[in-house]
XYZ file of C-alpha atoms in Angstrom:
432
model
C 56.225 161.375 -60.658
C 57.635 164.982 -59.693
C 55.571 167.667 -59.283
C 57.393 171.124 -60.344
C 57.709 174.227 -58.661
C 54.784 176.282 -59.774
C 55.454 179.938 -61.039
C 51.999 180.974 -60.099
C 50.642 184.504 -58.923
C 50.418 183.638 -55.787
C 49.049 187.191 -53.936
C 51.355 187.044 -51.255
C 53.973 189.743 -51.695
C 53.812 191.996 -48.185
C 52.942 189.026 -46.236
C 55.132 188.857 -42.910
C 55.170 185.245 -40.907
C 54.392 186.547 -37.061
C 55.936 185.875 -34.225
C 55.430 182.461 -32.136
C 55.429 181.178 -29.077
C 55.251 177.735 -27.593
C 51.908 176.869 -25.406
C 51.383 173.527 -23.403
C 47.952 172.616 -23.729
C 47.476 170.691 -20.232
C 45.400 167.532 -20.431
C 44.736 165.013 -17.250
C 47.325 162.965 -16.461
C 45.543 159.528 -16.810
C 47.981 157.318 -17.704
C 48.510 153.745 -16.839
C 51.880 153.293 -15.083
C 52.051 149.561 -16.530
C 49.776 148.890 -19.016
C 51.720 145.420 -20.074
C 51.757 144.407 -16.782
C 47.588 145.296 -16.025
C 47.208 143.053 -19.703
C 49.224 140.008 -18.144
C 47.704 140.177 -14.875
C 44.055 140.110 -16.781
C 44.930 137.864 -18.700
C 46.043 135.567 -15.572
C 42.605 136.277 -14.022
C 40.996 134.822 -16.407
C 38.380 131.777 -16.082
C 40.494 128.955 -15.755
C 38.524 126.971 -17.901
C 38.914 129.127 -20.729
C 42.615 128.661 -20.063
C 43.013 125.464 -20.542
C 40.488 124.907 -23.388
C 43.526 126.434 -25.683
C 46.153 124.177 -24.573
C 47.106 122.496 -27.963
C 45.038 125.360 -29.972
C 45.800 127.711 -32.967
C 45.003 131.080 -31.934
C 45.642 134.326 -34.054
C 45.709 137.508 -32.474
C 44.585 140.427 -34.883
C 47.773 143.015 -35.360
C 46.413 146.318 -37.042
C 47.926 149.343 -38.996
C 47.710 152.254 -35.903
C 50.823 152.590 -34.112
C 49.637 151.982 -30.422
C 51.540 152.776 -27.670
C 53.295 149.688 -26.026
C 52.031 147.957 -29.632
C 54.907 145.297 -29.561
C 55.082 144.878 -25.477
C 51.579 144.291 -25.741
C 51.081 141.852 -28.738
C 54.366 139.842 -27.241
C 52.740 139.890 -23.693
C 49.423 138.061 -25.328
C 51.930 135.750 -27.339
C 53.738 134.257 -24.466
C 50.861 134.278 -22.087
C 49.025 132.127 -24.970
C 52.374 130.106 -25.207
C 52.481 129.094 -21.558
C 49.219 127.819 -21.759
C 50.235 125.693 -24.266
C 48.587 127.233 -26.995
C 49.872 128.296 -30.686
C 49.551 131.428 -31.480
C 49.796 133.700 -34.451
C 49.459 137.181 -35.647
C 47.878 138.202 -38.849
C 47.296 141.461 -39.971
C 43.726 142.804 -39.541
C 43.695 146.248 -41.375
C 41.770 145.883 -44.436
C 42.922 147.693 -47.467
C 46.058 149.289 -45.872
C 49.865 149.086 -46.844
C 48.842 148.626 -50.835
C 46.063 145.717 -50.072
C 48.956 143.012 -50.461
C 50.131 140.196 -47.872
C 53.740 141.564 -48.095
C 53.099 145.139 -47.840
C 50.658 144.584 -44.897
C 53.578 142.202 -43.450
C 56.015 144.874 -43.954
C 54.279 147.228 -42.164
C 53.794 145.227 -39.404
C 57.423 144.668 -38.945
C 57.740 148.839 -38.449
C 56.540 148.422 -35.108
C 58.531 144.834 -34.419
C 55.211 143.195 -34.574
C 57.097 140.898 -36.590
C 57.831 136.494 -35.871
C 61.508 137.703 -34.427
C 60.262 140.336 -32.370
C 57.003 138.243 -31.164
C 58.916 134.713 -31.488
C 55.427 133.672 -33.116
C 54.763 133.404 -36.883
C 52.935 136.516 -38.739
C 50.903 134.994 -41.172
C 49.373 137.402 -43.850
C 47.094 136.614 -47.082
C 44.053 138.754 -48.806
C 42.286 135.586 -48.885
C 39.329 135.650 -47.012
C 35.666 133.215 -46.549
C 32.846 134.530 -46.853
C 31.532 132.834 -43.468
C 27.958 134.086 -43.229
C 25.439 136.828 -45.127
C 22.892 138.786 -43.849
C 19.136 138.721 -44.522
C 20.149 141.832 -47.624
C 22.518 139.875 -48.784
C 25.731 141.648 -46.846
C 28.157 139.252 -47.318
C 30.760 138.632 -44.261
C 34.000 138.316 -44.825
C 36.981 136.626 -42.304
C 40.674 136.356 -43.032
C 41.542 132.430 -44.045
C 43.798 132.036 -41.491
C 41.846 133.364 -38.923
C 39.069 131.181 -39.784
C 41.218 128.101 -40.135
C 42.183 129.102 -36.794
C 40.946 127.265 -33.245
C 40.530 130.371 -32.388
C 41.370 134.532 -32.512
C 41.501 136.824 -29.966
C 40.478 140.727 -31.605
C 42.794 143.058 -30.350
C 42.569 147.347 -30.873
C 42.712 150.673 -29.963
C 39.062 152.260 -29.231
C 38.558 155.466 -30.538
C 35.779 158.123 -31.879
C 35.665 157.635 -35.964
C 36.923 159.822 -38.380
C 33.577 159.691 -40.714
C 30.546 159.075 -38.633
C 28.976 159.475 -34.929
C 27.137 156.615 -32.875
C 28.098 154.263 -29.938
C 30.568 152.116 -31.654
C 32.587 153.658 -33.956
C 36.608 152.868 -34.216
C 37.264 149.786 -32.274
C 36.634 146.087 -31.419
C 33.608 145.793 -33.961
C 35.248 147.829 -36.617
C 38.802 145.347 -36.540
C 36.117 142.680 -37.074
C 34.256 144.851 -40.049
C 37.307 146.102 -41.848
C 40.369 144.610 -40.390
C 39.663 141.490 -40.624
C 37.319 141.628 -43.410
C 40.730 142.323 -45.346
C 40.506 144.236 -48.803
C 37.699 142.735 -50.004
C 35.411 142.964 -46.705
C 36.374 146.444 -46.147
C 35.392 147.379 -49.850
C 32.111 145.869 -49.640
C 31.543 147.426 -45.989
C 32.311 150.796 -47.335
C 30.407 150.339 -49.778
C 26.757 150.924 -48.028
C 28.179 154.166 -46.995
C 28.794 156.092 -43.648
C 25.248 157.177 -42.837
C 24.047 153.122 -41.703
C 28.329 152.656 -40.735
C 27.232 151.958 -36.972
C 24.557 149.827 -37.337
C 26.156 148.189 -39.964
C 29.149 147.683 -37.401
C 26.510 145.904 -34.746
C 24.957 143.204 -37.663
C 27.869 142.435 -38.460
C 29.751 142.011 -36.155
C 26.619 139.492 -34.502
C 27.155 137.221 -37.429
C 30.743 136.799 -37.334
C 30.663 136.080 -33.607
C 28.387 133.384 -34.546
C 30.472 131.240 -36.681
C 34.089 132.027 -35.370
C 35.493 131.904 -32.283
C 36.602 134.693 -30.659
C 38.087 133.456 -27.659
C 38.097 137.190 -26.105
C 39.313 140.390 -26.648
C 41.537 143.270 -25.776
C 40.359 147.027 -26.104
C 42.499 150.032 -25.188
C 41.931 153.700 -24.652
C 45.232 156.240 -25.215
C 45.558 158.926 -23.290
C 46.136 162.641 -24.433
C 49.177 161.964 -23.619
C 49.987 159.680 -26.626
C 50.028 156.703 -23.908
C 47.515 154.267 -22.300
C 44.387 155.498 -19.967
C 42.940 152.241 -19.879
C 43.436 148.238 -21.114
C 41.060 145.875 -20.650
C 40.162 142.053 -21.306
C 36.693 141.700 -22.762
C 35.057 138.381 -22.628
C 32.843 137.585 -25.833
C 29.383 137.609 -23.887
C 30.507 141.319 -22.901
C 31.753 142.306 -26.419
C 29.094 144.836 -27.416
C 28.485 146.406 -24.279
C 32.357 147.003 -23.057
C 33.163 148.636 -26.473
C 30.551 151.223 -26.297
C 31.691 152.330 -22.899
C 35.361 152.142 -24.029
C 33.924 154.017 -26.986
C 32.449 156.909 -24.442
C 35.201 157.185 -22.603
C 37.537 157.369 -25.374
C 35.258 160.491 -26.537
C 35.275 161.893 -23.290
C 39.380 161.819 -22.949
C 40.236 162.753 -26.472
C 42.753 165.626 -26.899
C 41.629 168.668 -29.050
C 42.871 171.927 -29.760
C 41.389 174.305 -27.328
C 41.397 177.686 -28.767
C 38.172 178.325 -30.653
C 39.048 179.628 -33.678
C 42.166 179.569 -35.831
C 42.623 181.117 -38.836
C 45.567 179.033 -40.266
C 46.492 175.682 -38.709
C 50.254 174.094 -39.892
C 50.268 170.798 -39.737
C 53.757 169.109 -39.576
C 52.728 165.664 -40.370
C 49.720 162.981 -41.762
C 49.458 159.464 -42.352
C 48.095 156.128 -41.988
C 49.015 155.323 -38.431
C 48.385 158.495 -36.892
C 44.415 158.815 -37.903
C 42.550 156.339 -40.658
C 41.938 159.687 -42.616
C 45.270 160.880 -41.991
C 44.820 163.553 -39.751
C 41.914 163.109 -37.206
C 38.700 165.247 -38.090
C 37.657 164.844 -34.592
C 40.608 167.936 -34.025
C 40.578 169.663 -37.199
C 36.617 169.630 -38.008
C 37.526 168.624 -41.583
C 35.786 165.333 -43.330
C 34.800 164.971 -46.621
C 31.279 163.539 -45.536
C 28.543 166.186 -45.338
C 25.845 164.220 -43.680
C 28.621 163.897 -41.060
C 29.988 167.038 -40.769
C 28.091 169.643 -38.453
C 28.857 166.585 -35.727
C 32.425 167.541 -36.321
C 32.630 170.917 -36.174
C 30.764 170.989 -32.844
C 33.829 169.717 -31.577
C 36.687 171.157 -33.550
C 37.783 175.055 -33.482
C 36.640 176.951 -36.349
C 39.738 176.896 -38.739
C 39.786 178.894 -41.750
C 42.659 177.222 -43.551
C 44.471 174.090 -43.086
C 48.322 173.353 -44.277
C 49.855 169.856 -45.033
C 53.650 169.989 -44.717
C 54.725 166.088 -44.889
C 53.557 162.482 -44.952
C 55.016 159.698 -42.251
C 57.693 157.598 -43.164
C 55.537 154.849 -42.034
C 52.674 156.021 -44.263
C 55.088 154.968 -47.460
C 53.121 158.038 -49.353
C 49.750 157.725 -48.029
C 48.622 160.432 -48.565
C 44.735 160.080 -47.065
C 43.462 162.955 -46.014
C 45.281 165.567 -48.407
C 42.126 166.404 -49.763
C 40.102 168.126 -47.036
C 43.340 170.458 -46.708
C 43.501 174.302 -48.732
C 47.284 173.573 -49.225
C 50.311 171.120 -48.983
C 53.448 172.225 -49.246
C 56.385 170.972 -52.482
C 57.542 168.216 -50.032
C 54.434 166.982 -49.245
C 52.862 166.547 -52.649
C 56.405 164.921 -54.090
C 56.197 162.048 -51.210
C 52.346 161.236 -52.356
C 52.430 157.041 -53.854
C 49.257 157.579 -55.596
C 49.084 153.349 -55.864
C 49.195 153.313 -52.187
C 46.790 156.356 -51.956
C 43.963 155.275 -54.562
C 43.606 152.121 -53.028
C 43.496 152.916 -49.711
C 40.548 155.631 -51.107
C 38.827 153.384 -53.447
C 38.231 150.933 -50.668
C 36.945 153.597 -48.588
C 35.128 155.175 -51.061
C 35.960 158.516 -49.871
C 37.126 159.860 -53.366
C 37.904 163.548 -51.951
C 40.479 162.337 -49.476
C 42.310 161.884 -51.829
C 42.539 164.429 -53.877
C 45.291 166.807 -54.111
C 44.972 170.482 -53.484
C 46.925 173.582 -54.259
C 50.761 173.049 -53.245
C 53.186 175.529 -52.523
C 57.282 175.910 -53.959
C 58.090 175.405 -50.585
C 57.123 175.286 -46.332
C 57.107 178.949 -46.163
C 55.281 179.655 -49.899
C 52.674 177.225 -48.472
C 52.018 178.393 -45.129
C 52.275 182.528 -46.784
C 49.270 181.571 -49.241
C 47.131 180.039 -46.757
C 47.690 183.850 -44.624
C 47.387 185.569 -47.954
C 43.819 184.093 -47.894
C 42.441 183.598 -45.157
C 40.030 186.648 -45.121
C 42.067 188.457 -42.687
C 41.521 192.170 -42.351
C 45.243 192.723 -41.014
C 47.301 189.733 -41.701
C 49.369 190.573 -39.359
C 47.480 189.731 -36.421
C 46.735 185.813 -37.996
C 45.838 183.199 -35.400
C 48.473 181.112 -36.728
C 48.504 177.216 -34.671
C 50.983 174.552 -35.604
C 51.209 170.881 -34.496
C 52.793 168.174 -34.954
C 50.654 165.695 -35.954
C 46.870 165.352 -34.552
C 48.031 162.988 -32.013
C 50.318 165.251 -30.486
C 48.447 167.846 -28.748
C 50.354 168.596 -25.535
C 53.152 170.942 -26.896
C 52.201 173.234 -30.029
C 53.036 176.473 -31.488
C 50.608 179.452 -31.910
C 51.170 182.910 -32.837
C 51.229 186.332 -30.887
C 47.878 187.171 -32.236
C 46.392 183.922 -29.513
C 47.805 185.154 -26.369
C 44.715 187.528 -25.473
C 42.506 183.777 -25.894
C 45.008 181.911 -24.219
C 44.951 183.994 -20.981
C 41.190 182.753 -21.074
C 42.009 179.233 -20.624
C 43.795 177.683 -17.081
C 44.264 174.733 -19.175
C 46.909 176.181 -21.890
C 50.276 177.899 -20.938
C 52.431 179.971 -22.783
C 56.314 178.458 -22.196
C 58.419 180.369 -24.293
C 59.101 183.907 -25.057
C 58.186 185.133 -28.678
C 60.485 183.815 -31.781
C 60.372 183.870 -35.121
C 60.667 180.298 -37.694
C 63.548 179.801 -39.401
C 63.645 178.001 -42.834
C 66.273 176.553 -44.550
C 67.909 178.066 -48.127
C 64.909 175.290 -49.298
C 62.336 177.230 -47.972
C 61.473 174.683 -45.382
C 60.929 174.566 -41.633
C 63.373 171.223 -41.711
């Protein structure tokens, strides 16, 4: 479907774009200087008896939809650790309702980050089949991917990070692959389904029951860094499972980037999608979820930001679009990449109908980002507190305009690094 360009009244005539400069928001340097080689040499550690009850063993490692730094170093360092102790492993894809809810399009996206059987030199085995391998005293069924559970064993692998939708001690994480990932479609529908408020306790039951009746031989929790890296990797026994994800969880929380200036009266944001943040953009940084019992613990941690502006989906989101509906305004090239298949299942499953709706889009970059000025209940548009980013990950280098530098000289952590400049778009209308 194409969406047209609009001739709409769109109350911006007299609006100028201001002047930017570039500011380096500075952010511990925490990084690990070899997180493959800290997973290998924990992995060595290891009790030896553990080792050598997988000689001759199926194992599948759990390969989600994030992009994760090292992601292919790391899932190939578990592979042929796991192969030279005489084990068989596997990868299947743990990530719920993602890449259209098929086995080929969750294969597929796999193979975007080489987590893929040439890459790995391991088969990736994928199906939406799932066993229902225990319910709970409500009736909360549990669900477990059938070749995990035909499996010796599966090791749970993931990145451990605050949610985009709720607040409590386990949020994003080792529980949550379990819940949702590899729950597949139909566990991740029927999770969502009892809604965000009970989402962390819901995690914990759950989670108990499936460790119950398969065998999760360990696993493998990482923190990134707010420098888009690695802060910390760790292997987690199974006795320790609950108690090393909540302090992953807290100190994920405590080294998350965010924007640092406290209010923003237009935010550009270059890029959303499906591997950057589950709701496409992280509401931990822009304060913006679609869940109102959730949402005063979200602003308490994002800048105040008046309006919000969508230029463009990932490649790897294949139209995702998640997330487009807690913006004011995406711009033509944004709305004419959205896969609404792609989108409405990946919001149906979540039940989080207003993410994906689509909001007012502009004829082009610059019609976009002059509407969201035009009406942001500025006194003097002129003096907007204009901030572009990349994408929500990407926190370390922005853009913000003239109007900031009185806040920024407030702050020892942000730099200005540029002298003042103006944008430049294309005969399109467009920034690129």
């Amino acid at each position: 479907m194409q969406f047209p360009k609009v001739d709409k009244k769109s109350l911006t005539e007299g609006i100028e774009l201001p002047q930017m400069v570039k500011v380096r928001q500075v952010y511990p340097n925490i990084d690990m200087p070899d997180p493959v080689g800290s997973l290998r040499e924990q992995l060595l550690a290891m009790d030896p008896a553990t080792i050598a009850s997988l000689k001759d063993k199926r194992i599948g490692i759990t390969a989600g939809s994030r992009g994760l730094p090292h992601y292919r170093e790391l899932m190939k360092c578990m592979c042929d650790t796991l192969k030279e102790w005489g084990a068989q492993p596997f990868v299947f894809p743990a990530m719920g309702s993602h890449a259209g809810a098929t086995a080929e399009g969750q294969k597929a996206h796999l193979a975007q980050f080489d987590i893929s059987e040439e890459y790995l030199g391991v088969p990736v085995l994928s199906t939406m089949d799932v066993v229902e391998v225990a319910t709970l005293d409500d009736g909360f069924p549990v669900y477990c991917d059938r070749y995990a559970y035909e499996a010796d064993g599966i090791i749970i692998f993931n990145k451990i990070k605050p949610h985009t939708h709720f607040k409590y001690k386990h949020e994003s994480g080792l529980l949550k692959m379990i819940c949702i990932g590899v729950g597949k479609h139909l566990g991740a529908s029927e999770f969502h389904g009892a809604g965000y408020d009970e989402f962390g306790p819901n995690l914990e039951r759950v989670s108990k029951a499936f460790l119950e009746k398969v065998n999760v031989v360990f696993s493998v929790g990482m923190v990134q860094s707010p420098h888009d890296d690695i802060s910390h990797i760790e292997v987690i026994p199974t006795d320790k499972f609950f108690e090393r994800d909540a302090a992953l969880q807290a100190m994920a929380k405590e080294e998350m980037p965010r924007l640092k200036l406290p209010r923003i009266d237009v935010l550009v944001i270059d890029e959303v999608g499906k591997e950057i943040s589950g709701a496409g953009m992280d509401p931990n940084v822009t304060g913006r979820t679609e869940r109102y019992s959730q949402m005063a613990g979200f602003h308490e941690i994002a800048p105040d930001i008046e309006k919000l502006v969508l230029l463009d989906i990932t490649e790897k989101a294949h139209g995702n679009a998640t997330g487009a509906g807690v913006a004011d305004i995406v711009s033509y090239r944004f709305v004419n990449k959205i896969d609404l298949a792609s989108t409405y299942t990946n919001i149906i499953t979540a039940k989080s109908f207003q993410m994906g709706a689509i909001p007012l889009y502009g004829n082009s970059d610059e019609d976009a980002i002059k509407m969201a000025i035009a009406h942001a209940f500025l006194k003097d548009p002129t003096n907007v507190k204009l901030v572009r980013i990349k994408n929500t990950l990407m926190l370390e280098e922005i853009e913000c305009s003239v109007a900031c530098l009185d806040e920024i000289a407030k702050h020892d952590d942000m730099e200005v690094v540029s002298e003042p400049y103006t944008w430049e778009f294309n005969e399109e209308g467009n920034l690129w």
